[in-house]
XYZ file of C-alpha atoms in Angstrom:
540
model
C 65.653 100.883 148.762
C 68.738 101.436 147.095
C 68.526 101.569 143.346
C 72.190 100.473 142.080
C 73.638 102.588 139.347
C 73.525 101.189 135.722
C 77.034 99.846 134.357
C 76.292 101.492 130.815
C 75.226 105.004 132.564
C 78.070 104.992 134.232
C 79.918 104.288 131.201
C 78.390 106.956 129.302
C 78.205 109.461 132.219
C 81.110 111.674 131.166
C 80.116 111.541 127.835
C 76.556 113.447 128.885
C 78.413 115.326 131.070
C 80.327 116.892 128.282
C 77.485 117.341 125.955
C 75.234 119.264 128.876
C 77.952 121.903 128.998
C 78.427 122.076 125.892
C 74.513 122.795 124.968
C 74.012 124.552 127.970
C 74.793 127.916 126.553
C 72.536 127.339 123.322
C 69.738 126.379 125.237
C 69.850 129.240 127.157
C 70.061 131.815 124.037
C 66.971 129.936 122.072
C 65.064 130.426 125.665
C 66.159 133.973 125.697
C 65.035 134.070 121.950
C 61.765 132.443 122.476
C 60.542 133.939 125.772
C 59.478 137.297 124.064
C 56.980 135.244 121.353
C 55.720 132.996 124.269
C 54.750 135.898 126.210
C 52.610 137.439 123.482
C 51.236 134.157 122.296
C 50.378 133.334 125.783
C 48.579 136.793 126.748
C 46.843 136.398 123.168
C 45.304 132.658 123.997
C 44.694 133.583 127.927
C 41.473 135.735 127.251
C 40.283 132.989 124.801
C 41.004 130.022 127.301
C 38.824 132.385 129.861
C 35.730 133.029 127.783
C 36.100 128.857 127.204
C 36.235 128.412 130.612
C 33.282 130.509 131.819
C 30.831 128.816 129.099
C 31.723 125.478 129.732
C 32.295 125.684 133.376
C 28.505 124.163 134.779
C 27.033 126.522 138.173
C 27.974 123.927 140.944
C 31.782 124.729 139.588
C 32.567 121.002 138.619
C 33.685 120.391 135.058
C 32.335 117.481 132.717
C 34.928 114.786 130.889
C 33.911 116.639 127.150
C 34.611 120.409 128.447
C 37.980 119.777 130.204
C 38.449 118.072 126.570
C 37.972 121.152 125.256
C 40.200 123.300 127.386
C 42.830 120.609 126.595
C 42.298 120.870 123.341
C 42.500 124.875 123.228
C 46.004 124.848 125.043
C 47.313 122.212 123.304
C 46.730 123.945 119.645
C 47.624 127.622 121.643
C 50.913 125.653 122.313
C 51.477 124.102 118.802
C 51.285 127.670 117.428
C 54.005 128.921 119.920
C 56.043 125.903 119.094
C 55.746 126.858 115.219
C 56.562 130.173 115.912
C 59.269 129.385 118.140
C 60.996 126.911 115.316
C 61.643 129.665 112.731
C 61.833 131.582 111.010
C 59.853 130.203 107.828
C 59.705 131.156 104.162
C 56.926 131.609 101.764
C 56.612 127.438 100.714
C 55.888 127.323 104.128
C 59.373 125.308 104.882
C 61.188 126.014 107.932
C 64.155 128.337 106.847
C 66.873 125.465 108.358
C 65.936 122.797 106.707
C 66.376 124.818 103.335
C 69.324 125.635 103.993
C 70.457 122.285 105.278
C 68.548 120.030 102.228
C 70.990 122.351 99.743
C 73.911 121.500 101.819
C 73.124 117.458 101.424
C 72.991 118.102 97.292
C 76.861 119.213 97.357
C 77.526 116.196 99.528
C 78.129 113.002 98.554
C 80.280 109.694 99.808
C 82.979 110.011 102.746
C 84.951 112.686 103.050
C 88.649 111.888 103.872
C 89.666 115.447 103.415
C 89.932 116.165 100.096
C 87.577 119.129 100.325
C 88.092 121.681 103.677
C 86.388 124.614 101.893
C 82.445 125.633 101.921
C 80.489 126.954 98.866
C 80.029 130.561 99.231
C 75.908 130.050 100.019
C 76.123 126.793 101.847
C 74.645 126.748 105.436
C 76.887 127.748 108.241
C 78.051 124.303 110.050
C 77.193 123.936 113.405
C 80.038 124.865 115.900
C 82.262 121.784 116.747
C 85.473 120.055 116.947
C 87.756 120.980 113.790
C 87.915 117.958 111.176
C 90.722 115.135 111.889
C 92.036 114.823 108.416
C 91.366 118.508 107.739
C 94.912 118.847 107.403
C 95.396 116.652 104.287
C 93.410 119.294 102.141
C 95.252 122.308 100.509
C 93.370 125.005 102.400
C 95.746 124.239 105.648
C 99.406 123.167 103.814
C 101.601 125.565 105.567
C 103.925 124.209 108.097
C 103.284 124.359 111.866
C 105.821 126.097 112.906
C 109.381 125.177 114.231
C 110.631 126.643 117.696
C 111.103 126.676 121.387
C 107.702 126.922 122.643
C 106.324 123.178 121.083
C 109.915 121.536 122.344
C 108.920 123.780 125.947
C 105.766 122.282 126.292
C 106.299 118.474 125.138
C 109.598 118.374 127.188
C 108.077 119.112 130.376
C 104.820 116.628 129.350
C 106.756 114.014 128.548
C 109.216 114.583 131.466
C 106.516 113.351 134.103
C 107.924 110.348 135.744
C 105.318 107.726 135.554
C 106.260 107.593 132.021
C 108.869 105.513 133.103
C 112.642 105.911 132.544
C 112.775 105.312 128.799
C 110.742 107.195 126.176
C 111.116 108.700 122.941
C 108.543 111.254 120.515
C 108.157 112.381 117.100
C 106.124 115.158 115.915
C 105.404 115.911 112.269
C 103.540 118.268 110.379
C 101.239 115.571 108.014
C 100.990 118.557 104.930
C 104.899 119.348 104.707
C 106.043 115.947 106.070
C 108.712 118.325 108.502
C 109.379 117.257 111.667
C 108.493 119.742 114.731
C 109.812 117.676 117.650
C 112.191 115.265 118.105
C 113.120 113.295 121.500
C 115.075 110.033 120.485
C 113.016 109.622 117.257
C 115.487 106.982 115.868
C 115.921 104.951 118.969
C 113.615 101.464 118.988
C 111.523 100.845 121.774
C 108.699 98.033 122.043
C 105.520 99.664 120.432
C 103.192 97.185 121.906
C 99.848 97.654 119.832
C 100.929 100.772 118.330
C 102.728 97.925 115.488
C 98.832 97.867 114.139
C 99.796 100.634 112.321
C 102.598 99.109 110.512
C 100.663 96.053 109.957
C 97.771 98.084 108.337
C 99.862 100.276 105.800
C 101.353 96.912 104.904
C 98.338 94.967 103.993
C 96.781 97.619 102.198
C 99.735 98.612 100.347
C 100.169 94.952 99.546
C 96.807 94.022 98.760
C 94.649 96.868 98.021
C 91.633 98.561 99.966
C 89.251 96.518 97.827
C 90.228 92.894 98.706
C 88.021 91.128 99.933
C 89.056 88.183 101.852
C 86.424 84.959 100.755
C 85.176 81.126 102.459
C 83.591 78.917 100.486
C 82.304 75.521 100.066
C 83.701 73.198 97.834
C 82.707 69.549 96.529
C 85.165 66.957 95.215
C 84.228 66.380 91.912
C 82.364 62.193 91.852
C 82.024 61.932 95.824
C 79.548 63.419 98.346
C 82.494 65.404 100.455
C 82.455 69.262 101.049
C 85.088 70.949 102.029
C 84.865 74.484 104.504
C 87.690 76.099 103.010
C 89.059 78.811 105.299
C 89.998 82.576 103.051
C 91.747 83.798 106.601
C 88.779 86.068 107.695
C 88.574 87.040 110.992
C 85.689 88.859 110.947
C 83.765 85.799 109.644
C 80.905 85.543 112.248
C 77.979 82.697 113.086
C 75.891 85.198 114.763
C 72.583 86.033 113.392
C 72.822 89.465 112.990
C 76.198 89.645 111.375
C 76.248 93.471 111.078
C 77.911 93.392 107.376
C 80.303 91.517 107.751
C 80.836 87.305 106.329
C 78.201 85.289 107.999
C 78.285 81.641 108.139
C 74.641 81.090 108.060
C 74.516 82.803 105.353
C 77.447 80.642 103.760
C 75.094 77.327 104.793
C 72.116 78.908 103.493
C 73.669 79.125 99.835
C 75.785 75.672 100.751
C 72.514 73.618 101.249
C 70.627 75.069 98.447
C 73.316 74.401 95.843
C 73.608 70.809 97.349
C 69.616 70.203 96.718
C 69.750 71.075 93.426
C 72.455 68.433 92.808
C 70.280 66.243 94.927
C 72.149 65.492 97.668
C 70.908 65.518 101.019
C 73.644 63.545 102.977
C 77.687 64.778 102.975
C 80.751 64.302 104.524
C 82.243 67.346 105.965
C 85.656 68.458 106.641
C 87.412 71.813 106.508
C 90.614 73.637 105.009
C 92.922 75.734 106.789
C 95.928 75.451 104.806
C 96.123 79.201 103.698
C 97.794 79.922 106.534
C 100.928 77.912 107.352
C 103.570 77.549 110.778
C 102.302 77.801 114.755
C 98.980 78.605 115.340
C 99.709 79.608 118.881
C 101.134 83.167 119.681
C 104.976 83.151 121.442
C 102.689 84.400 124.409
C 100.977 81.223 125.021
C 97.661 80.535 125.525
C 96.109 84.152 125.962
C 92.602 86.202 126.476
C 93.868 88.347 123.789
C 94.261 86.165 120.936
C 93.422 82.560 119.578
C 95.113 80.078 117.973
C 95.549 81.621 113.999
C 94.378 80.077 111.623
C 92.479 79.840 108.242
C 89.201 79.085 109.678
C 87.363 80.527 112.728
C 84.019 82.297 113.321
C 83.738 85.203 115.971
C 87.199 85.227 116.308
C 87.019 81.935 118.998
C 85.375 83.741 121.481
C 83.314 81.044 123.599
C 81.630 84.444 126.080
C 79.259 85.571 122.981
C 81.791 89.063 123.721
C 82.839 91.071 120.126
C 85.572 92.897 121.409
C 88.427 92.863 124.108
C 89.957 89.805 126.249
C 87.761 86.773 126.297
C 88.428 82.660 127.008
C 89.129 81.303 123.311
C 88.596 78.328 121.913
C 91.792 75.678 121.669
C 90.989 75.131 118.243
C 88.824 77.439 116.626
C 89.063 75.783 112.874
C 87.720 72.720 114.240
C 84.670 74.487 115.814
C 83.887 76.406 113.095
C 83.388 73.165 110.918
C 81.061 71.268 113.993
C 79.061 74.951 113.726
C 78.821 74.921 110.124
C 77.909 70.966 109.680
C 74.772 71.806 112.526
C 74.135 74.877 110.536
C 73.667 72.573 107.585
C 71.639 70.207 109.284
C 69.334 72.559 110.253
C 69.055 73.202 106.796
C 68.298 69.732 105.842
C 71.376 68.451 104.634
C 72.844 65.756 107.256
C 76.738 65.508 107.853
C 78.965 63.743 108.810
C 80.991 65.064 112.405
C 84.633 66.918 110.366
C 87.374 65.275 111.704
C 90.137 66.328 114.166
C 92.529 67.484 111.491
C 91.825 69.239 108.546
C 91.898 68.672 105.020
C 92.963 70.347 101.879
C 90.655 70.744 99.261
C 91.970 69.585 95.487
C 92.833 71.512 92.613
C 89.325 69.978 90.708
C 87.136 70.391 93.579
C 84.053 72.567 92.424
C 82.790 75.998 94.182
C 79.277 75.392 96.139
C 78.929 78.860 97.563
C 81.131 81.623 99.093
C 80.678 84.498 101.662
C 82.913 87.706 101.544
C 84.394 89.943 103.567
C 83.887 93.685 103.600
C 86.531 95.671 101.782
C 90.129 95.317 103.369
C 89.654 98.961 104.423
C 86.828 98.237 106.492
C 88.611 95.410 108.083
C 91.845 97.683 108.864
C 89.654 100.323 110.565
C 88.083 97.613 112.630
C 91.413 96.533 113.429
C 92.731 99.896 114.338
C 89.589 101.013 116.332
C 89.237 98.101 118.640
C 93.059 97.025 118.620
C 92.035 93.935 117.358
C 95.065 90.996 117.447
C 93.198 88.355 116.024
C 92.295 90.599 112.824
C 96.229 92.234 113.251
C 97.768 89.016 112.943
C 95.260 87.727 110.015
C 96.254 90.613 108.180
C 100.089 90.159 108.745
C 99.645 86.525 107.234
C 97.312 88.038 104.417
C 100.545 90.392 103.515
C 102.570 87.500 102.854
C 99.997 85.706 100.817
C 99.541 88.886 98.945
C 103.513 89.235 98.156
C 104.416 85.512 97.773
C 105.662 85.086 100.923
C 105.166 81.766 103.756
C 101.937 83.640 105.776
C 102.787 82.269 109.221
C 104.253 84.391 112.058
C 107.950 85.008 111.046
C 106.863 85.173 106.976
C 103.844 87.620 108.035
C 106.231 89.723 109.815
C 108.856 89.476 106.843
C 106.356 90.569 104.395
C 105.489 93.848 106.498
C 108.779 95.186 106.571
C 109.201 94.261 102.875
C 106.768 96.422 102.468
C 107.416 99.092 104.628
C 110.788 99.028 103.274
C 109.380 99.110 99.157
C 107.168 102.575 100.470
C 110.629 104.097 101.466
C 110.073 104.377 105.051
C 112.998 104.363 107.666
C 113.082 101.203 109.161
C 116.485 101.673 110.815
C 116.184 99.617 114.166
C 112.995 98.289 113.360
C 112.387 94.701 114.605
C 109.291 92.659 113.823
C 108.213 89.451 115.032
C 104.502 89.203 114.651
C 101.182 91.621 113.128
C 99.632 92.565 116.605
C 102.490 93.982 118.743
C 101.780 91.431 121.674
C 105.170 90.122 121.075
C 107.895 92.182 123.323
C 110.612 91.457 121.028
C 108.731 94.074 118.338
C 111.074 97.121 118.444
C 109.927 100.403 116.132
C 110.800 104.119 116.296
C 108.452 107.311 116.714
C 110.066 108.318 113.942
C 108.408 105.208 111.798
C 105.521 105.673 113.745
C 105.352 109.271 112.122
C 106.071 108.385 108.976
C 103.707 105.618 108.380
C 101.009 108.100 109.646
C 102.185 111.071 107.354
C 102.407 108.837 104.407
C 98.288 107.681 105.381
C 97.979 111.463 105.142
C 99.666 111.840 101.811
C 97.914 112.505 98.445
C 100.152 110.206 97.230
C 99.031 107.363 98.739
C 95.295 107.345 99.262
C 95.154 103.845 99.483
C 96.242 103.992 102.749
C 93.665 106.489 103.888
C 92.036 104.021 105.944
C 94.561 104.010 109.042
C 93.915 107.538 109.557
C 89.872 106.675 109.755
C 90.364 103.739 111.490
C 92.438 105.350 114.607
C 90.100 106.176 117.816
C 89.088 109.075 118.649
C 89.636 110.560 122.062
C 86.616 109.956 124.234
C 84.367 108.566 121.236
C 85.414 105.724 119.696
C 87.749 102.286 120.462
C 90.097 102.072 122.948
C 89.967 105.847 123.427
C 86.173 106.024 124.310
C 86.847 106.205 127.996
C 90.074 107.957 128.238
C 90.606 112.193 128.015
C 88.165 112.953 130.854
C 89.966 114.531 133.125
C 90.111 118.584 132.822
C 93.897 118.597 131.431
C 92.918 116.299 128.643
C 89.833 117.764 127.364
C 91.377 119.920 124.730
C 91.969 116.415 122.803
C 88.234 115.518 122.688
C 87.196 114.684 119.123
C 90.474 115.746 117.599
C 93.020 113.852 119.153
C 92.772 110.404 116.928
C 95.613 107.554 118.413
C 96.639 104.100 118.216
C 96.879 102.915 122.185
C 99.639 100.336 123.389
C 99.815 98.252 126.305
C 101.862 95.829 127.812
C 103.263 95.358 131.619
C 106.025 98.305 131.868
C 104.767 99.584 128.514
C 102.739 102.520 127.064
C 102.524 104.351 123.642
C 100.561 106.435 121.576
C 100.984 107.578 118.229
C 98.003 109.538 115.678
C 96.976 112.366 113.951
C 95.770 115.841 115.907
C 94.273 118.812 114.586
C 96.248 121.846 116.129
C 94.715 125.131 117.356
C 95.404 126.524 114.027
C 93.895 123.875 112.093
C 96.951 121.936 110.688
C 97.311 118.024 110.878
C 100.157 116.815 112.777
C 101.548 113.217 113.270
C 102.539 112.245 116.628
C 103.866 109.125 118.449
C 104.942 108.757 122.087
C 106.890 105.329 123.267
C 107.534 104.879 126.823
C 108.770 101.721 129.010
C 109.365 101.192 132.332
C 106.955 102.669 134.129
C 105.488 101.334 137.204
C 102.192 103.021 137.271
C 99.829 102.362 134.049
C 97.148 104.073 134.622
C 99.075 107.555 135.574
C 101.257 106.701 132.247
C 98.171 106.812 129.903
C 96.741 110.069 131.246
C 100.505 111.123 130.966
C 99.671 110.308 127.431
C 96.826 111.594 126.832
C 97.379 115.266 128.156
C 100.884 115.132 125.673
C 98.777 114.531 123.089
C 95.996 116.975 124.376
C 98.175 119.641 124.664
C 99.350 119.447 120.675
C 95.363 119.858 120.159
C 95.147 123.014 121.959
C 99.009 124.124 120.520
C 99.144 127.325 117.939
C 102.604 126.155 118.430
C 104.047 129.293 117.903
């Protein structure tokens, strides 16, 4: 019989490939360690384990259930002592020597660290041997400049020169501490950015809003009349699962909903729903598309009809709409009957009283979700939420109005810069690596650490997001765990702009924009080894 390979082991078999070399070598020095202490334990317990043997082995040689229970039991604690031994070395409170060490580590910590502090306390533990921090190059310990010269232009030149790139492409490189750029190749000339534009769309909405907001849907009753309104905050990440992982839930909203309805004593409603937040075309320029629903106010899980959290799935044609028929059955199993919301929605008045309300995690959250998983339906929520935030009309022209506003108000070069929507799925988008850089080194900046979060939220190279399954091949490796990128996609199209930690420990801002080429998957490990070989770069 032929046992067909799992689909997640295969996923995850590069991953455990990568970890098995990498603790091969330890494993092999704590044997070499150990084997000297097993030895003598083992020669001291082997005359006991004899004299055992001999008194409770019976004449005719056979051995009874109780003694071989008693041999078991006099290996097992002759191994527990070699194990103890082995696990070392220990202090006088009888606490492993480690663990000491390690427990006085954990009182200096304390929250997440987003590189503020790069230094260690003159008795803190040793760390364990691993990939250099992402943002360590945002601290002070590592603000000199990487430096300027031939050998980084060498090396990206002939990288980037690789023809399934395509026949256009342009780079940026910039040192995040100094905010100097190190490599140039058309830096100024606009090319489409494809999902890379999450980036712009991020610094946007947080500059505009703030990395607190929380985006909030309520219930609402018209003051005199049994009729509650579902009043859409634009959430995306509002979900109806059960387990709703932290973020809004709407059974959670229905649990509150019917118990503030029962203490006003009503038991039958008429339902409808608000989605006039958002305002203009719901539907993308794309069309109808696995990438995105329609936008609106008001949608759980993001449309998805496959039960999928992530990625291209079949949407819903009107996700407001299903949403409400969700909520009302959600309420009925609750014991409050409603009536079915009708095809269109309503907008709730001015006097109409709060029931209940479910919120959002903090916008930061939301932007690193975003940026992780290349999320359009949270990109363009967050493009509309910028124009609500600024006074603008949050639909897909105002949303991408109010993100250059803001880009523009933060001083950023926007020369060339065309927007059309939050997600990058439009082709019209145009940006430059040199924006691309400079959104990323302002993230970086002390100056700004509101906009921290698109540096956390980026993947990182065969972890996390769309980079989880890329860098595996040998010329790529170098960018494990330090390369963190924004992916872009679209037919003829591929970019990739992020932070890397150099060989010499200093941050750098990069972005790569390519079009034309013919070959995607060639392009992206194209990509990926550019962006690789800044990891493993002294650059000088």
């Amino acid at each position: 019989m032929v046992v067909p390979e799992l689909r997640a082991w295969r996923a995850a078999r590069p991953r455990v490939a990568r970890v098995a070399r990498a603790v091969k070598p330890r494993i092999a020095r704590v044997a070499r360690t150990v084997k000297p202490r097993a030895r003598r334990i083992t020669g001291a317990a082997r005359p006991r384990v004899t004299r055992i043997t001999r008194v409770v082995t019976p004449r005719s040689g056979g051995l009874t259930t109780p003694q071989v229970t008693a041999i078991a039991v006099t290996l097992g604690l002759a191994l527990a002592v070699w194990t103890a031994t082995a696990a070392g070395p220990w202090d006088s409170s009888g606490q492993r020597t480690a663990e000491r060490d390690r427990a006085a580590a954990w009182d200096r910590e304390g929250g997440t660290d987003h590189g503020r502090r790069t230094g260690r306390a003159a008795d803190a533990p040793v760390a364990a041997p691993s990939a250099a921090p992402v943002l360590a190059g945002v601290g002070a310990a590592t603000t000199k400049s990487a430096p300027l010269g031939q050998p980084l232009n060498v090396v990206l030149d002939g990288l980037l020169g690789d023809g399934s790139l395509g026949p256009r492409r342009t780079a940026a490189v910039v040192d995040v501490a100094t905010g100097r750029q190190l490599y140039d190749k058309g830096a100024d000339q606009a090319l489409t950015p494809a999902s890379t534009t999450k980036i712009a769309t991020a610094v946007a909405v947080l500059s505009a809003a703030g990395t607190d907001h929380r985006l909030t849907t309520r219930t609402v009753l018209e003051p005199g009349t049994d009729k509650v309104v579902l009043v859409g905050g634009g959430d995306p990440t509002l979900t109806a699962r059960r387990k709703t992982d932290g973020w809004a839930g709407l059974r959670t909203l229905a649990d509150r909903t019917a118990a503030a309805l029962k203490k006003r004593q009503l038991a039958s409603v008429s339902l409808s729903y608000d989605t006039s937040l958002f305002a203009g075309e719901a539907l993308h320029p794309i069309g109808v598309n696995p990438n995105l629903a329609p936008v609106t106010a008001l949608m759980a899980d993001e449309g998805r009809t496959d039960g999928s959290t992530s990625g291209p799935a079949p949407r819903s044609a009107d996700p407001a709409a299903d949403a409400a028929r969700t909520f009302g059955d959600l309420l009925h199993e609750r014991g409050i009957r409603t009536s079915a919301p009708g095809a269109s929605g309503a907008k709730a008045s001015a006097r109409a009283q709060t029931l209940a309300s479910v919120q959002s995690p903090p916008l930061s959250a939301v932007v690193e979700r975003m940026l992780t998983n290349s999320d359009n339906d949270i990109a363009e929520a967050l493009a509309r939420q910028t124009a609500v935030a600024t006074g603008g009309q949050p639909s897909f022209a105002g949303g991408a109005a109010a993100v250059a506003d803001r880009l523009r108000k933060l001083g950023l070069p926007l020369g060339g810069a065309q927007f059309h929507d939050g997600s990058g799925l439009d082709r019209e988008d145009k940006l430059t690596a040199g924006l691309l850089t400079s959104l990323l080194a302002s993230a970086g900046s002390p100056a700004h650490p509101e906009l921290r979060p698109v540096l956390t939220g980026l993947p990182v190279a065969g972890f996390t997001g769309t980079l989880s399954d890329r860098y595996e091949e040998a010329a790529e490796r170098s960018g494990i765990g330090v390369v963190r990128a924004k992916t872009g996609t679209l037919t003829g199209v591929n970019t990739l702009a992020g932070t890397v930690v150099d060989a010499d420990g200093r941050l750098l801002a990069f972005a790569f924009l390519t079009d034309g080429s013919m070959d995607q998957t060639s392009a992206r490990a194209a990509l990926d080894r550019t962006a690789a070989a800044l990891a493993g770069c002294g650059c000088s």
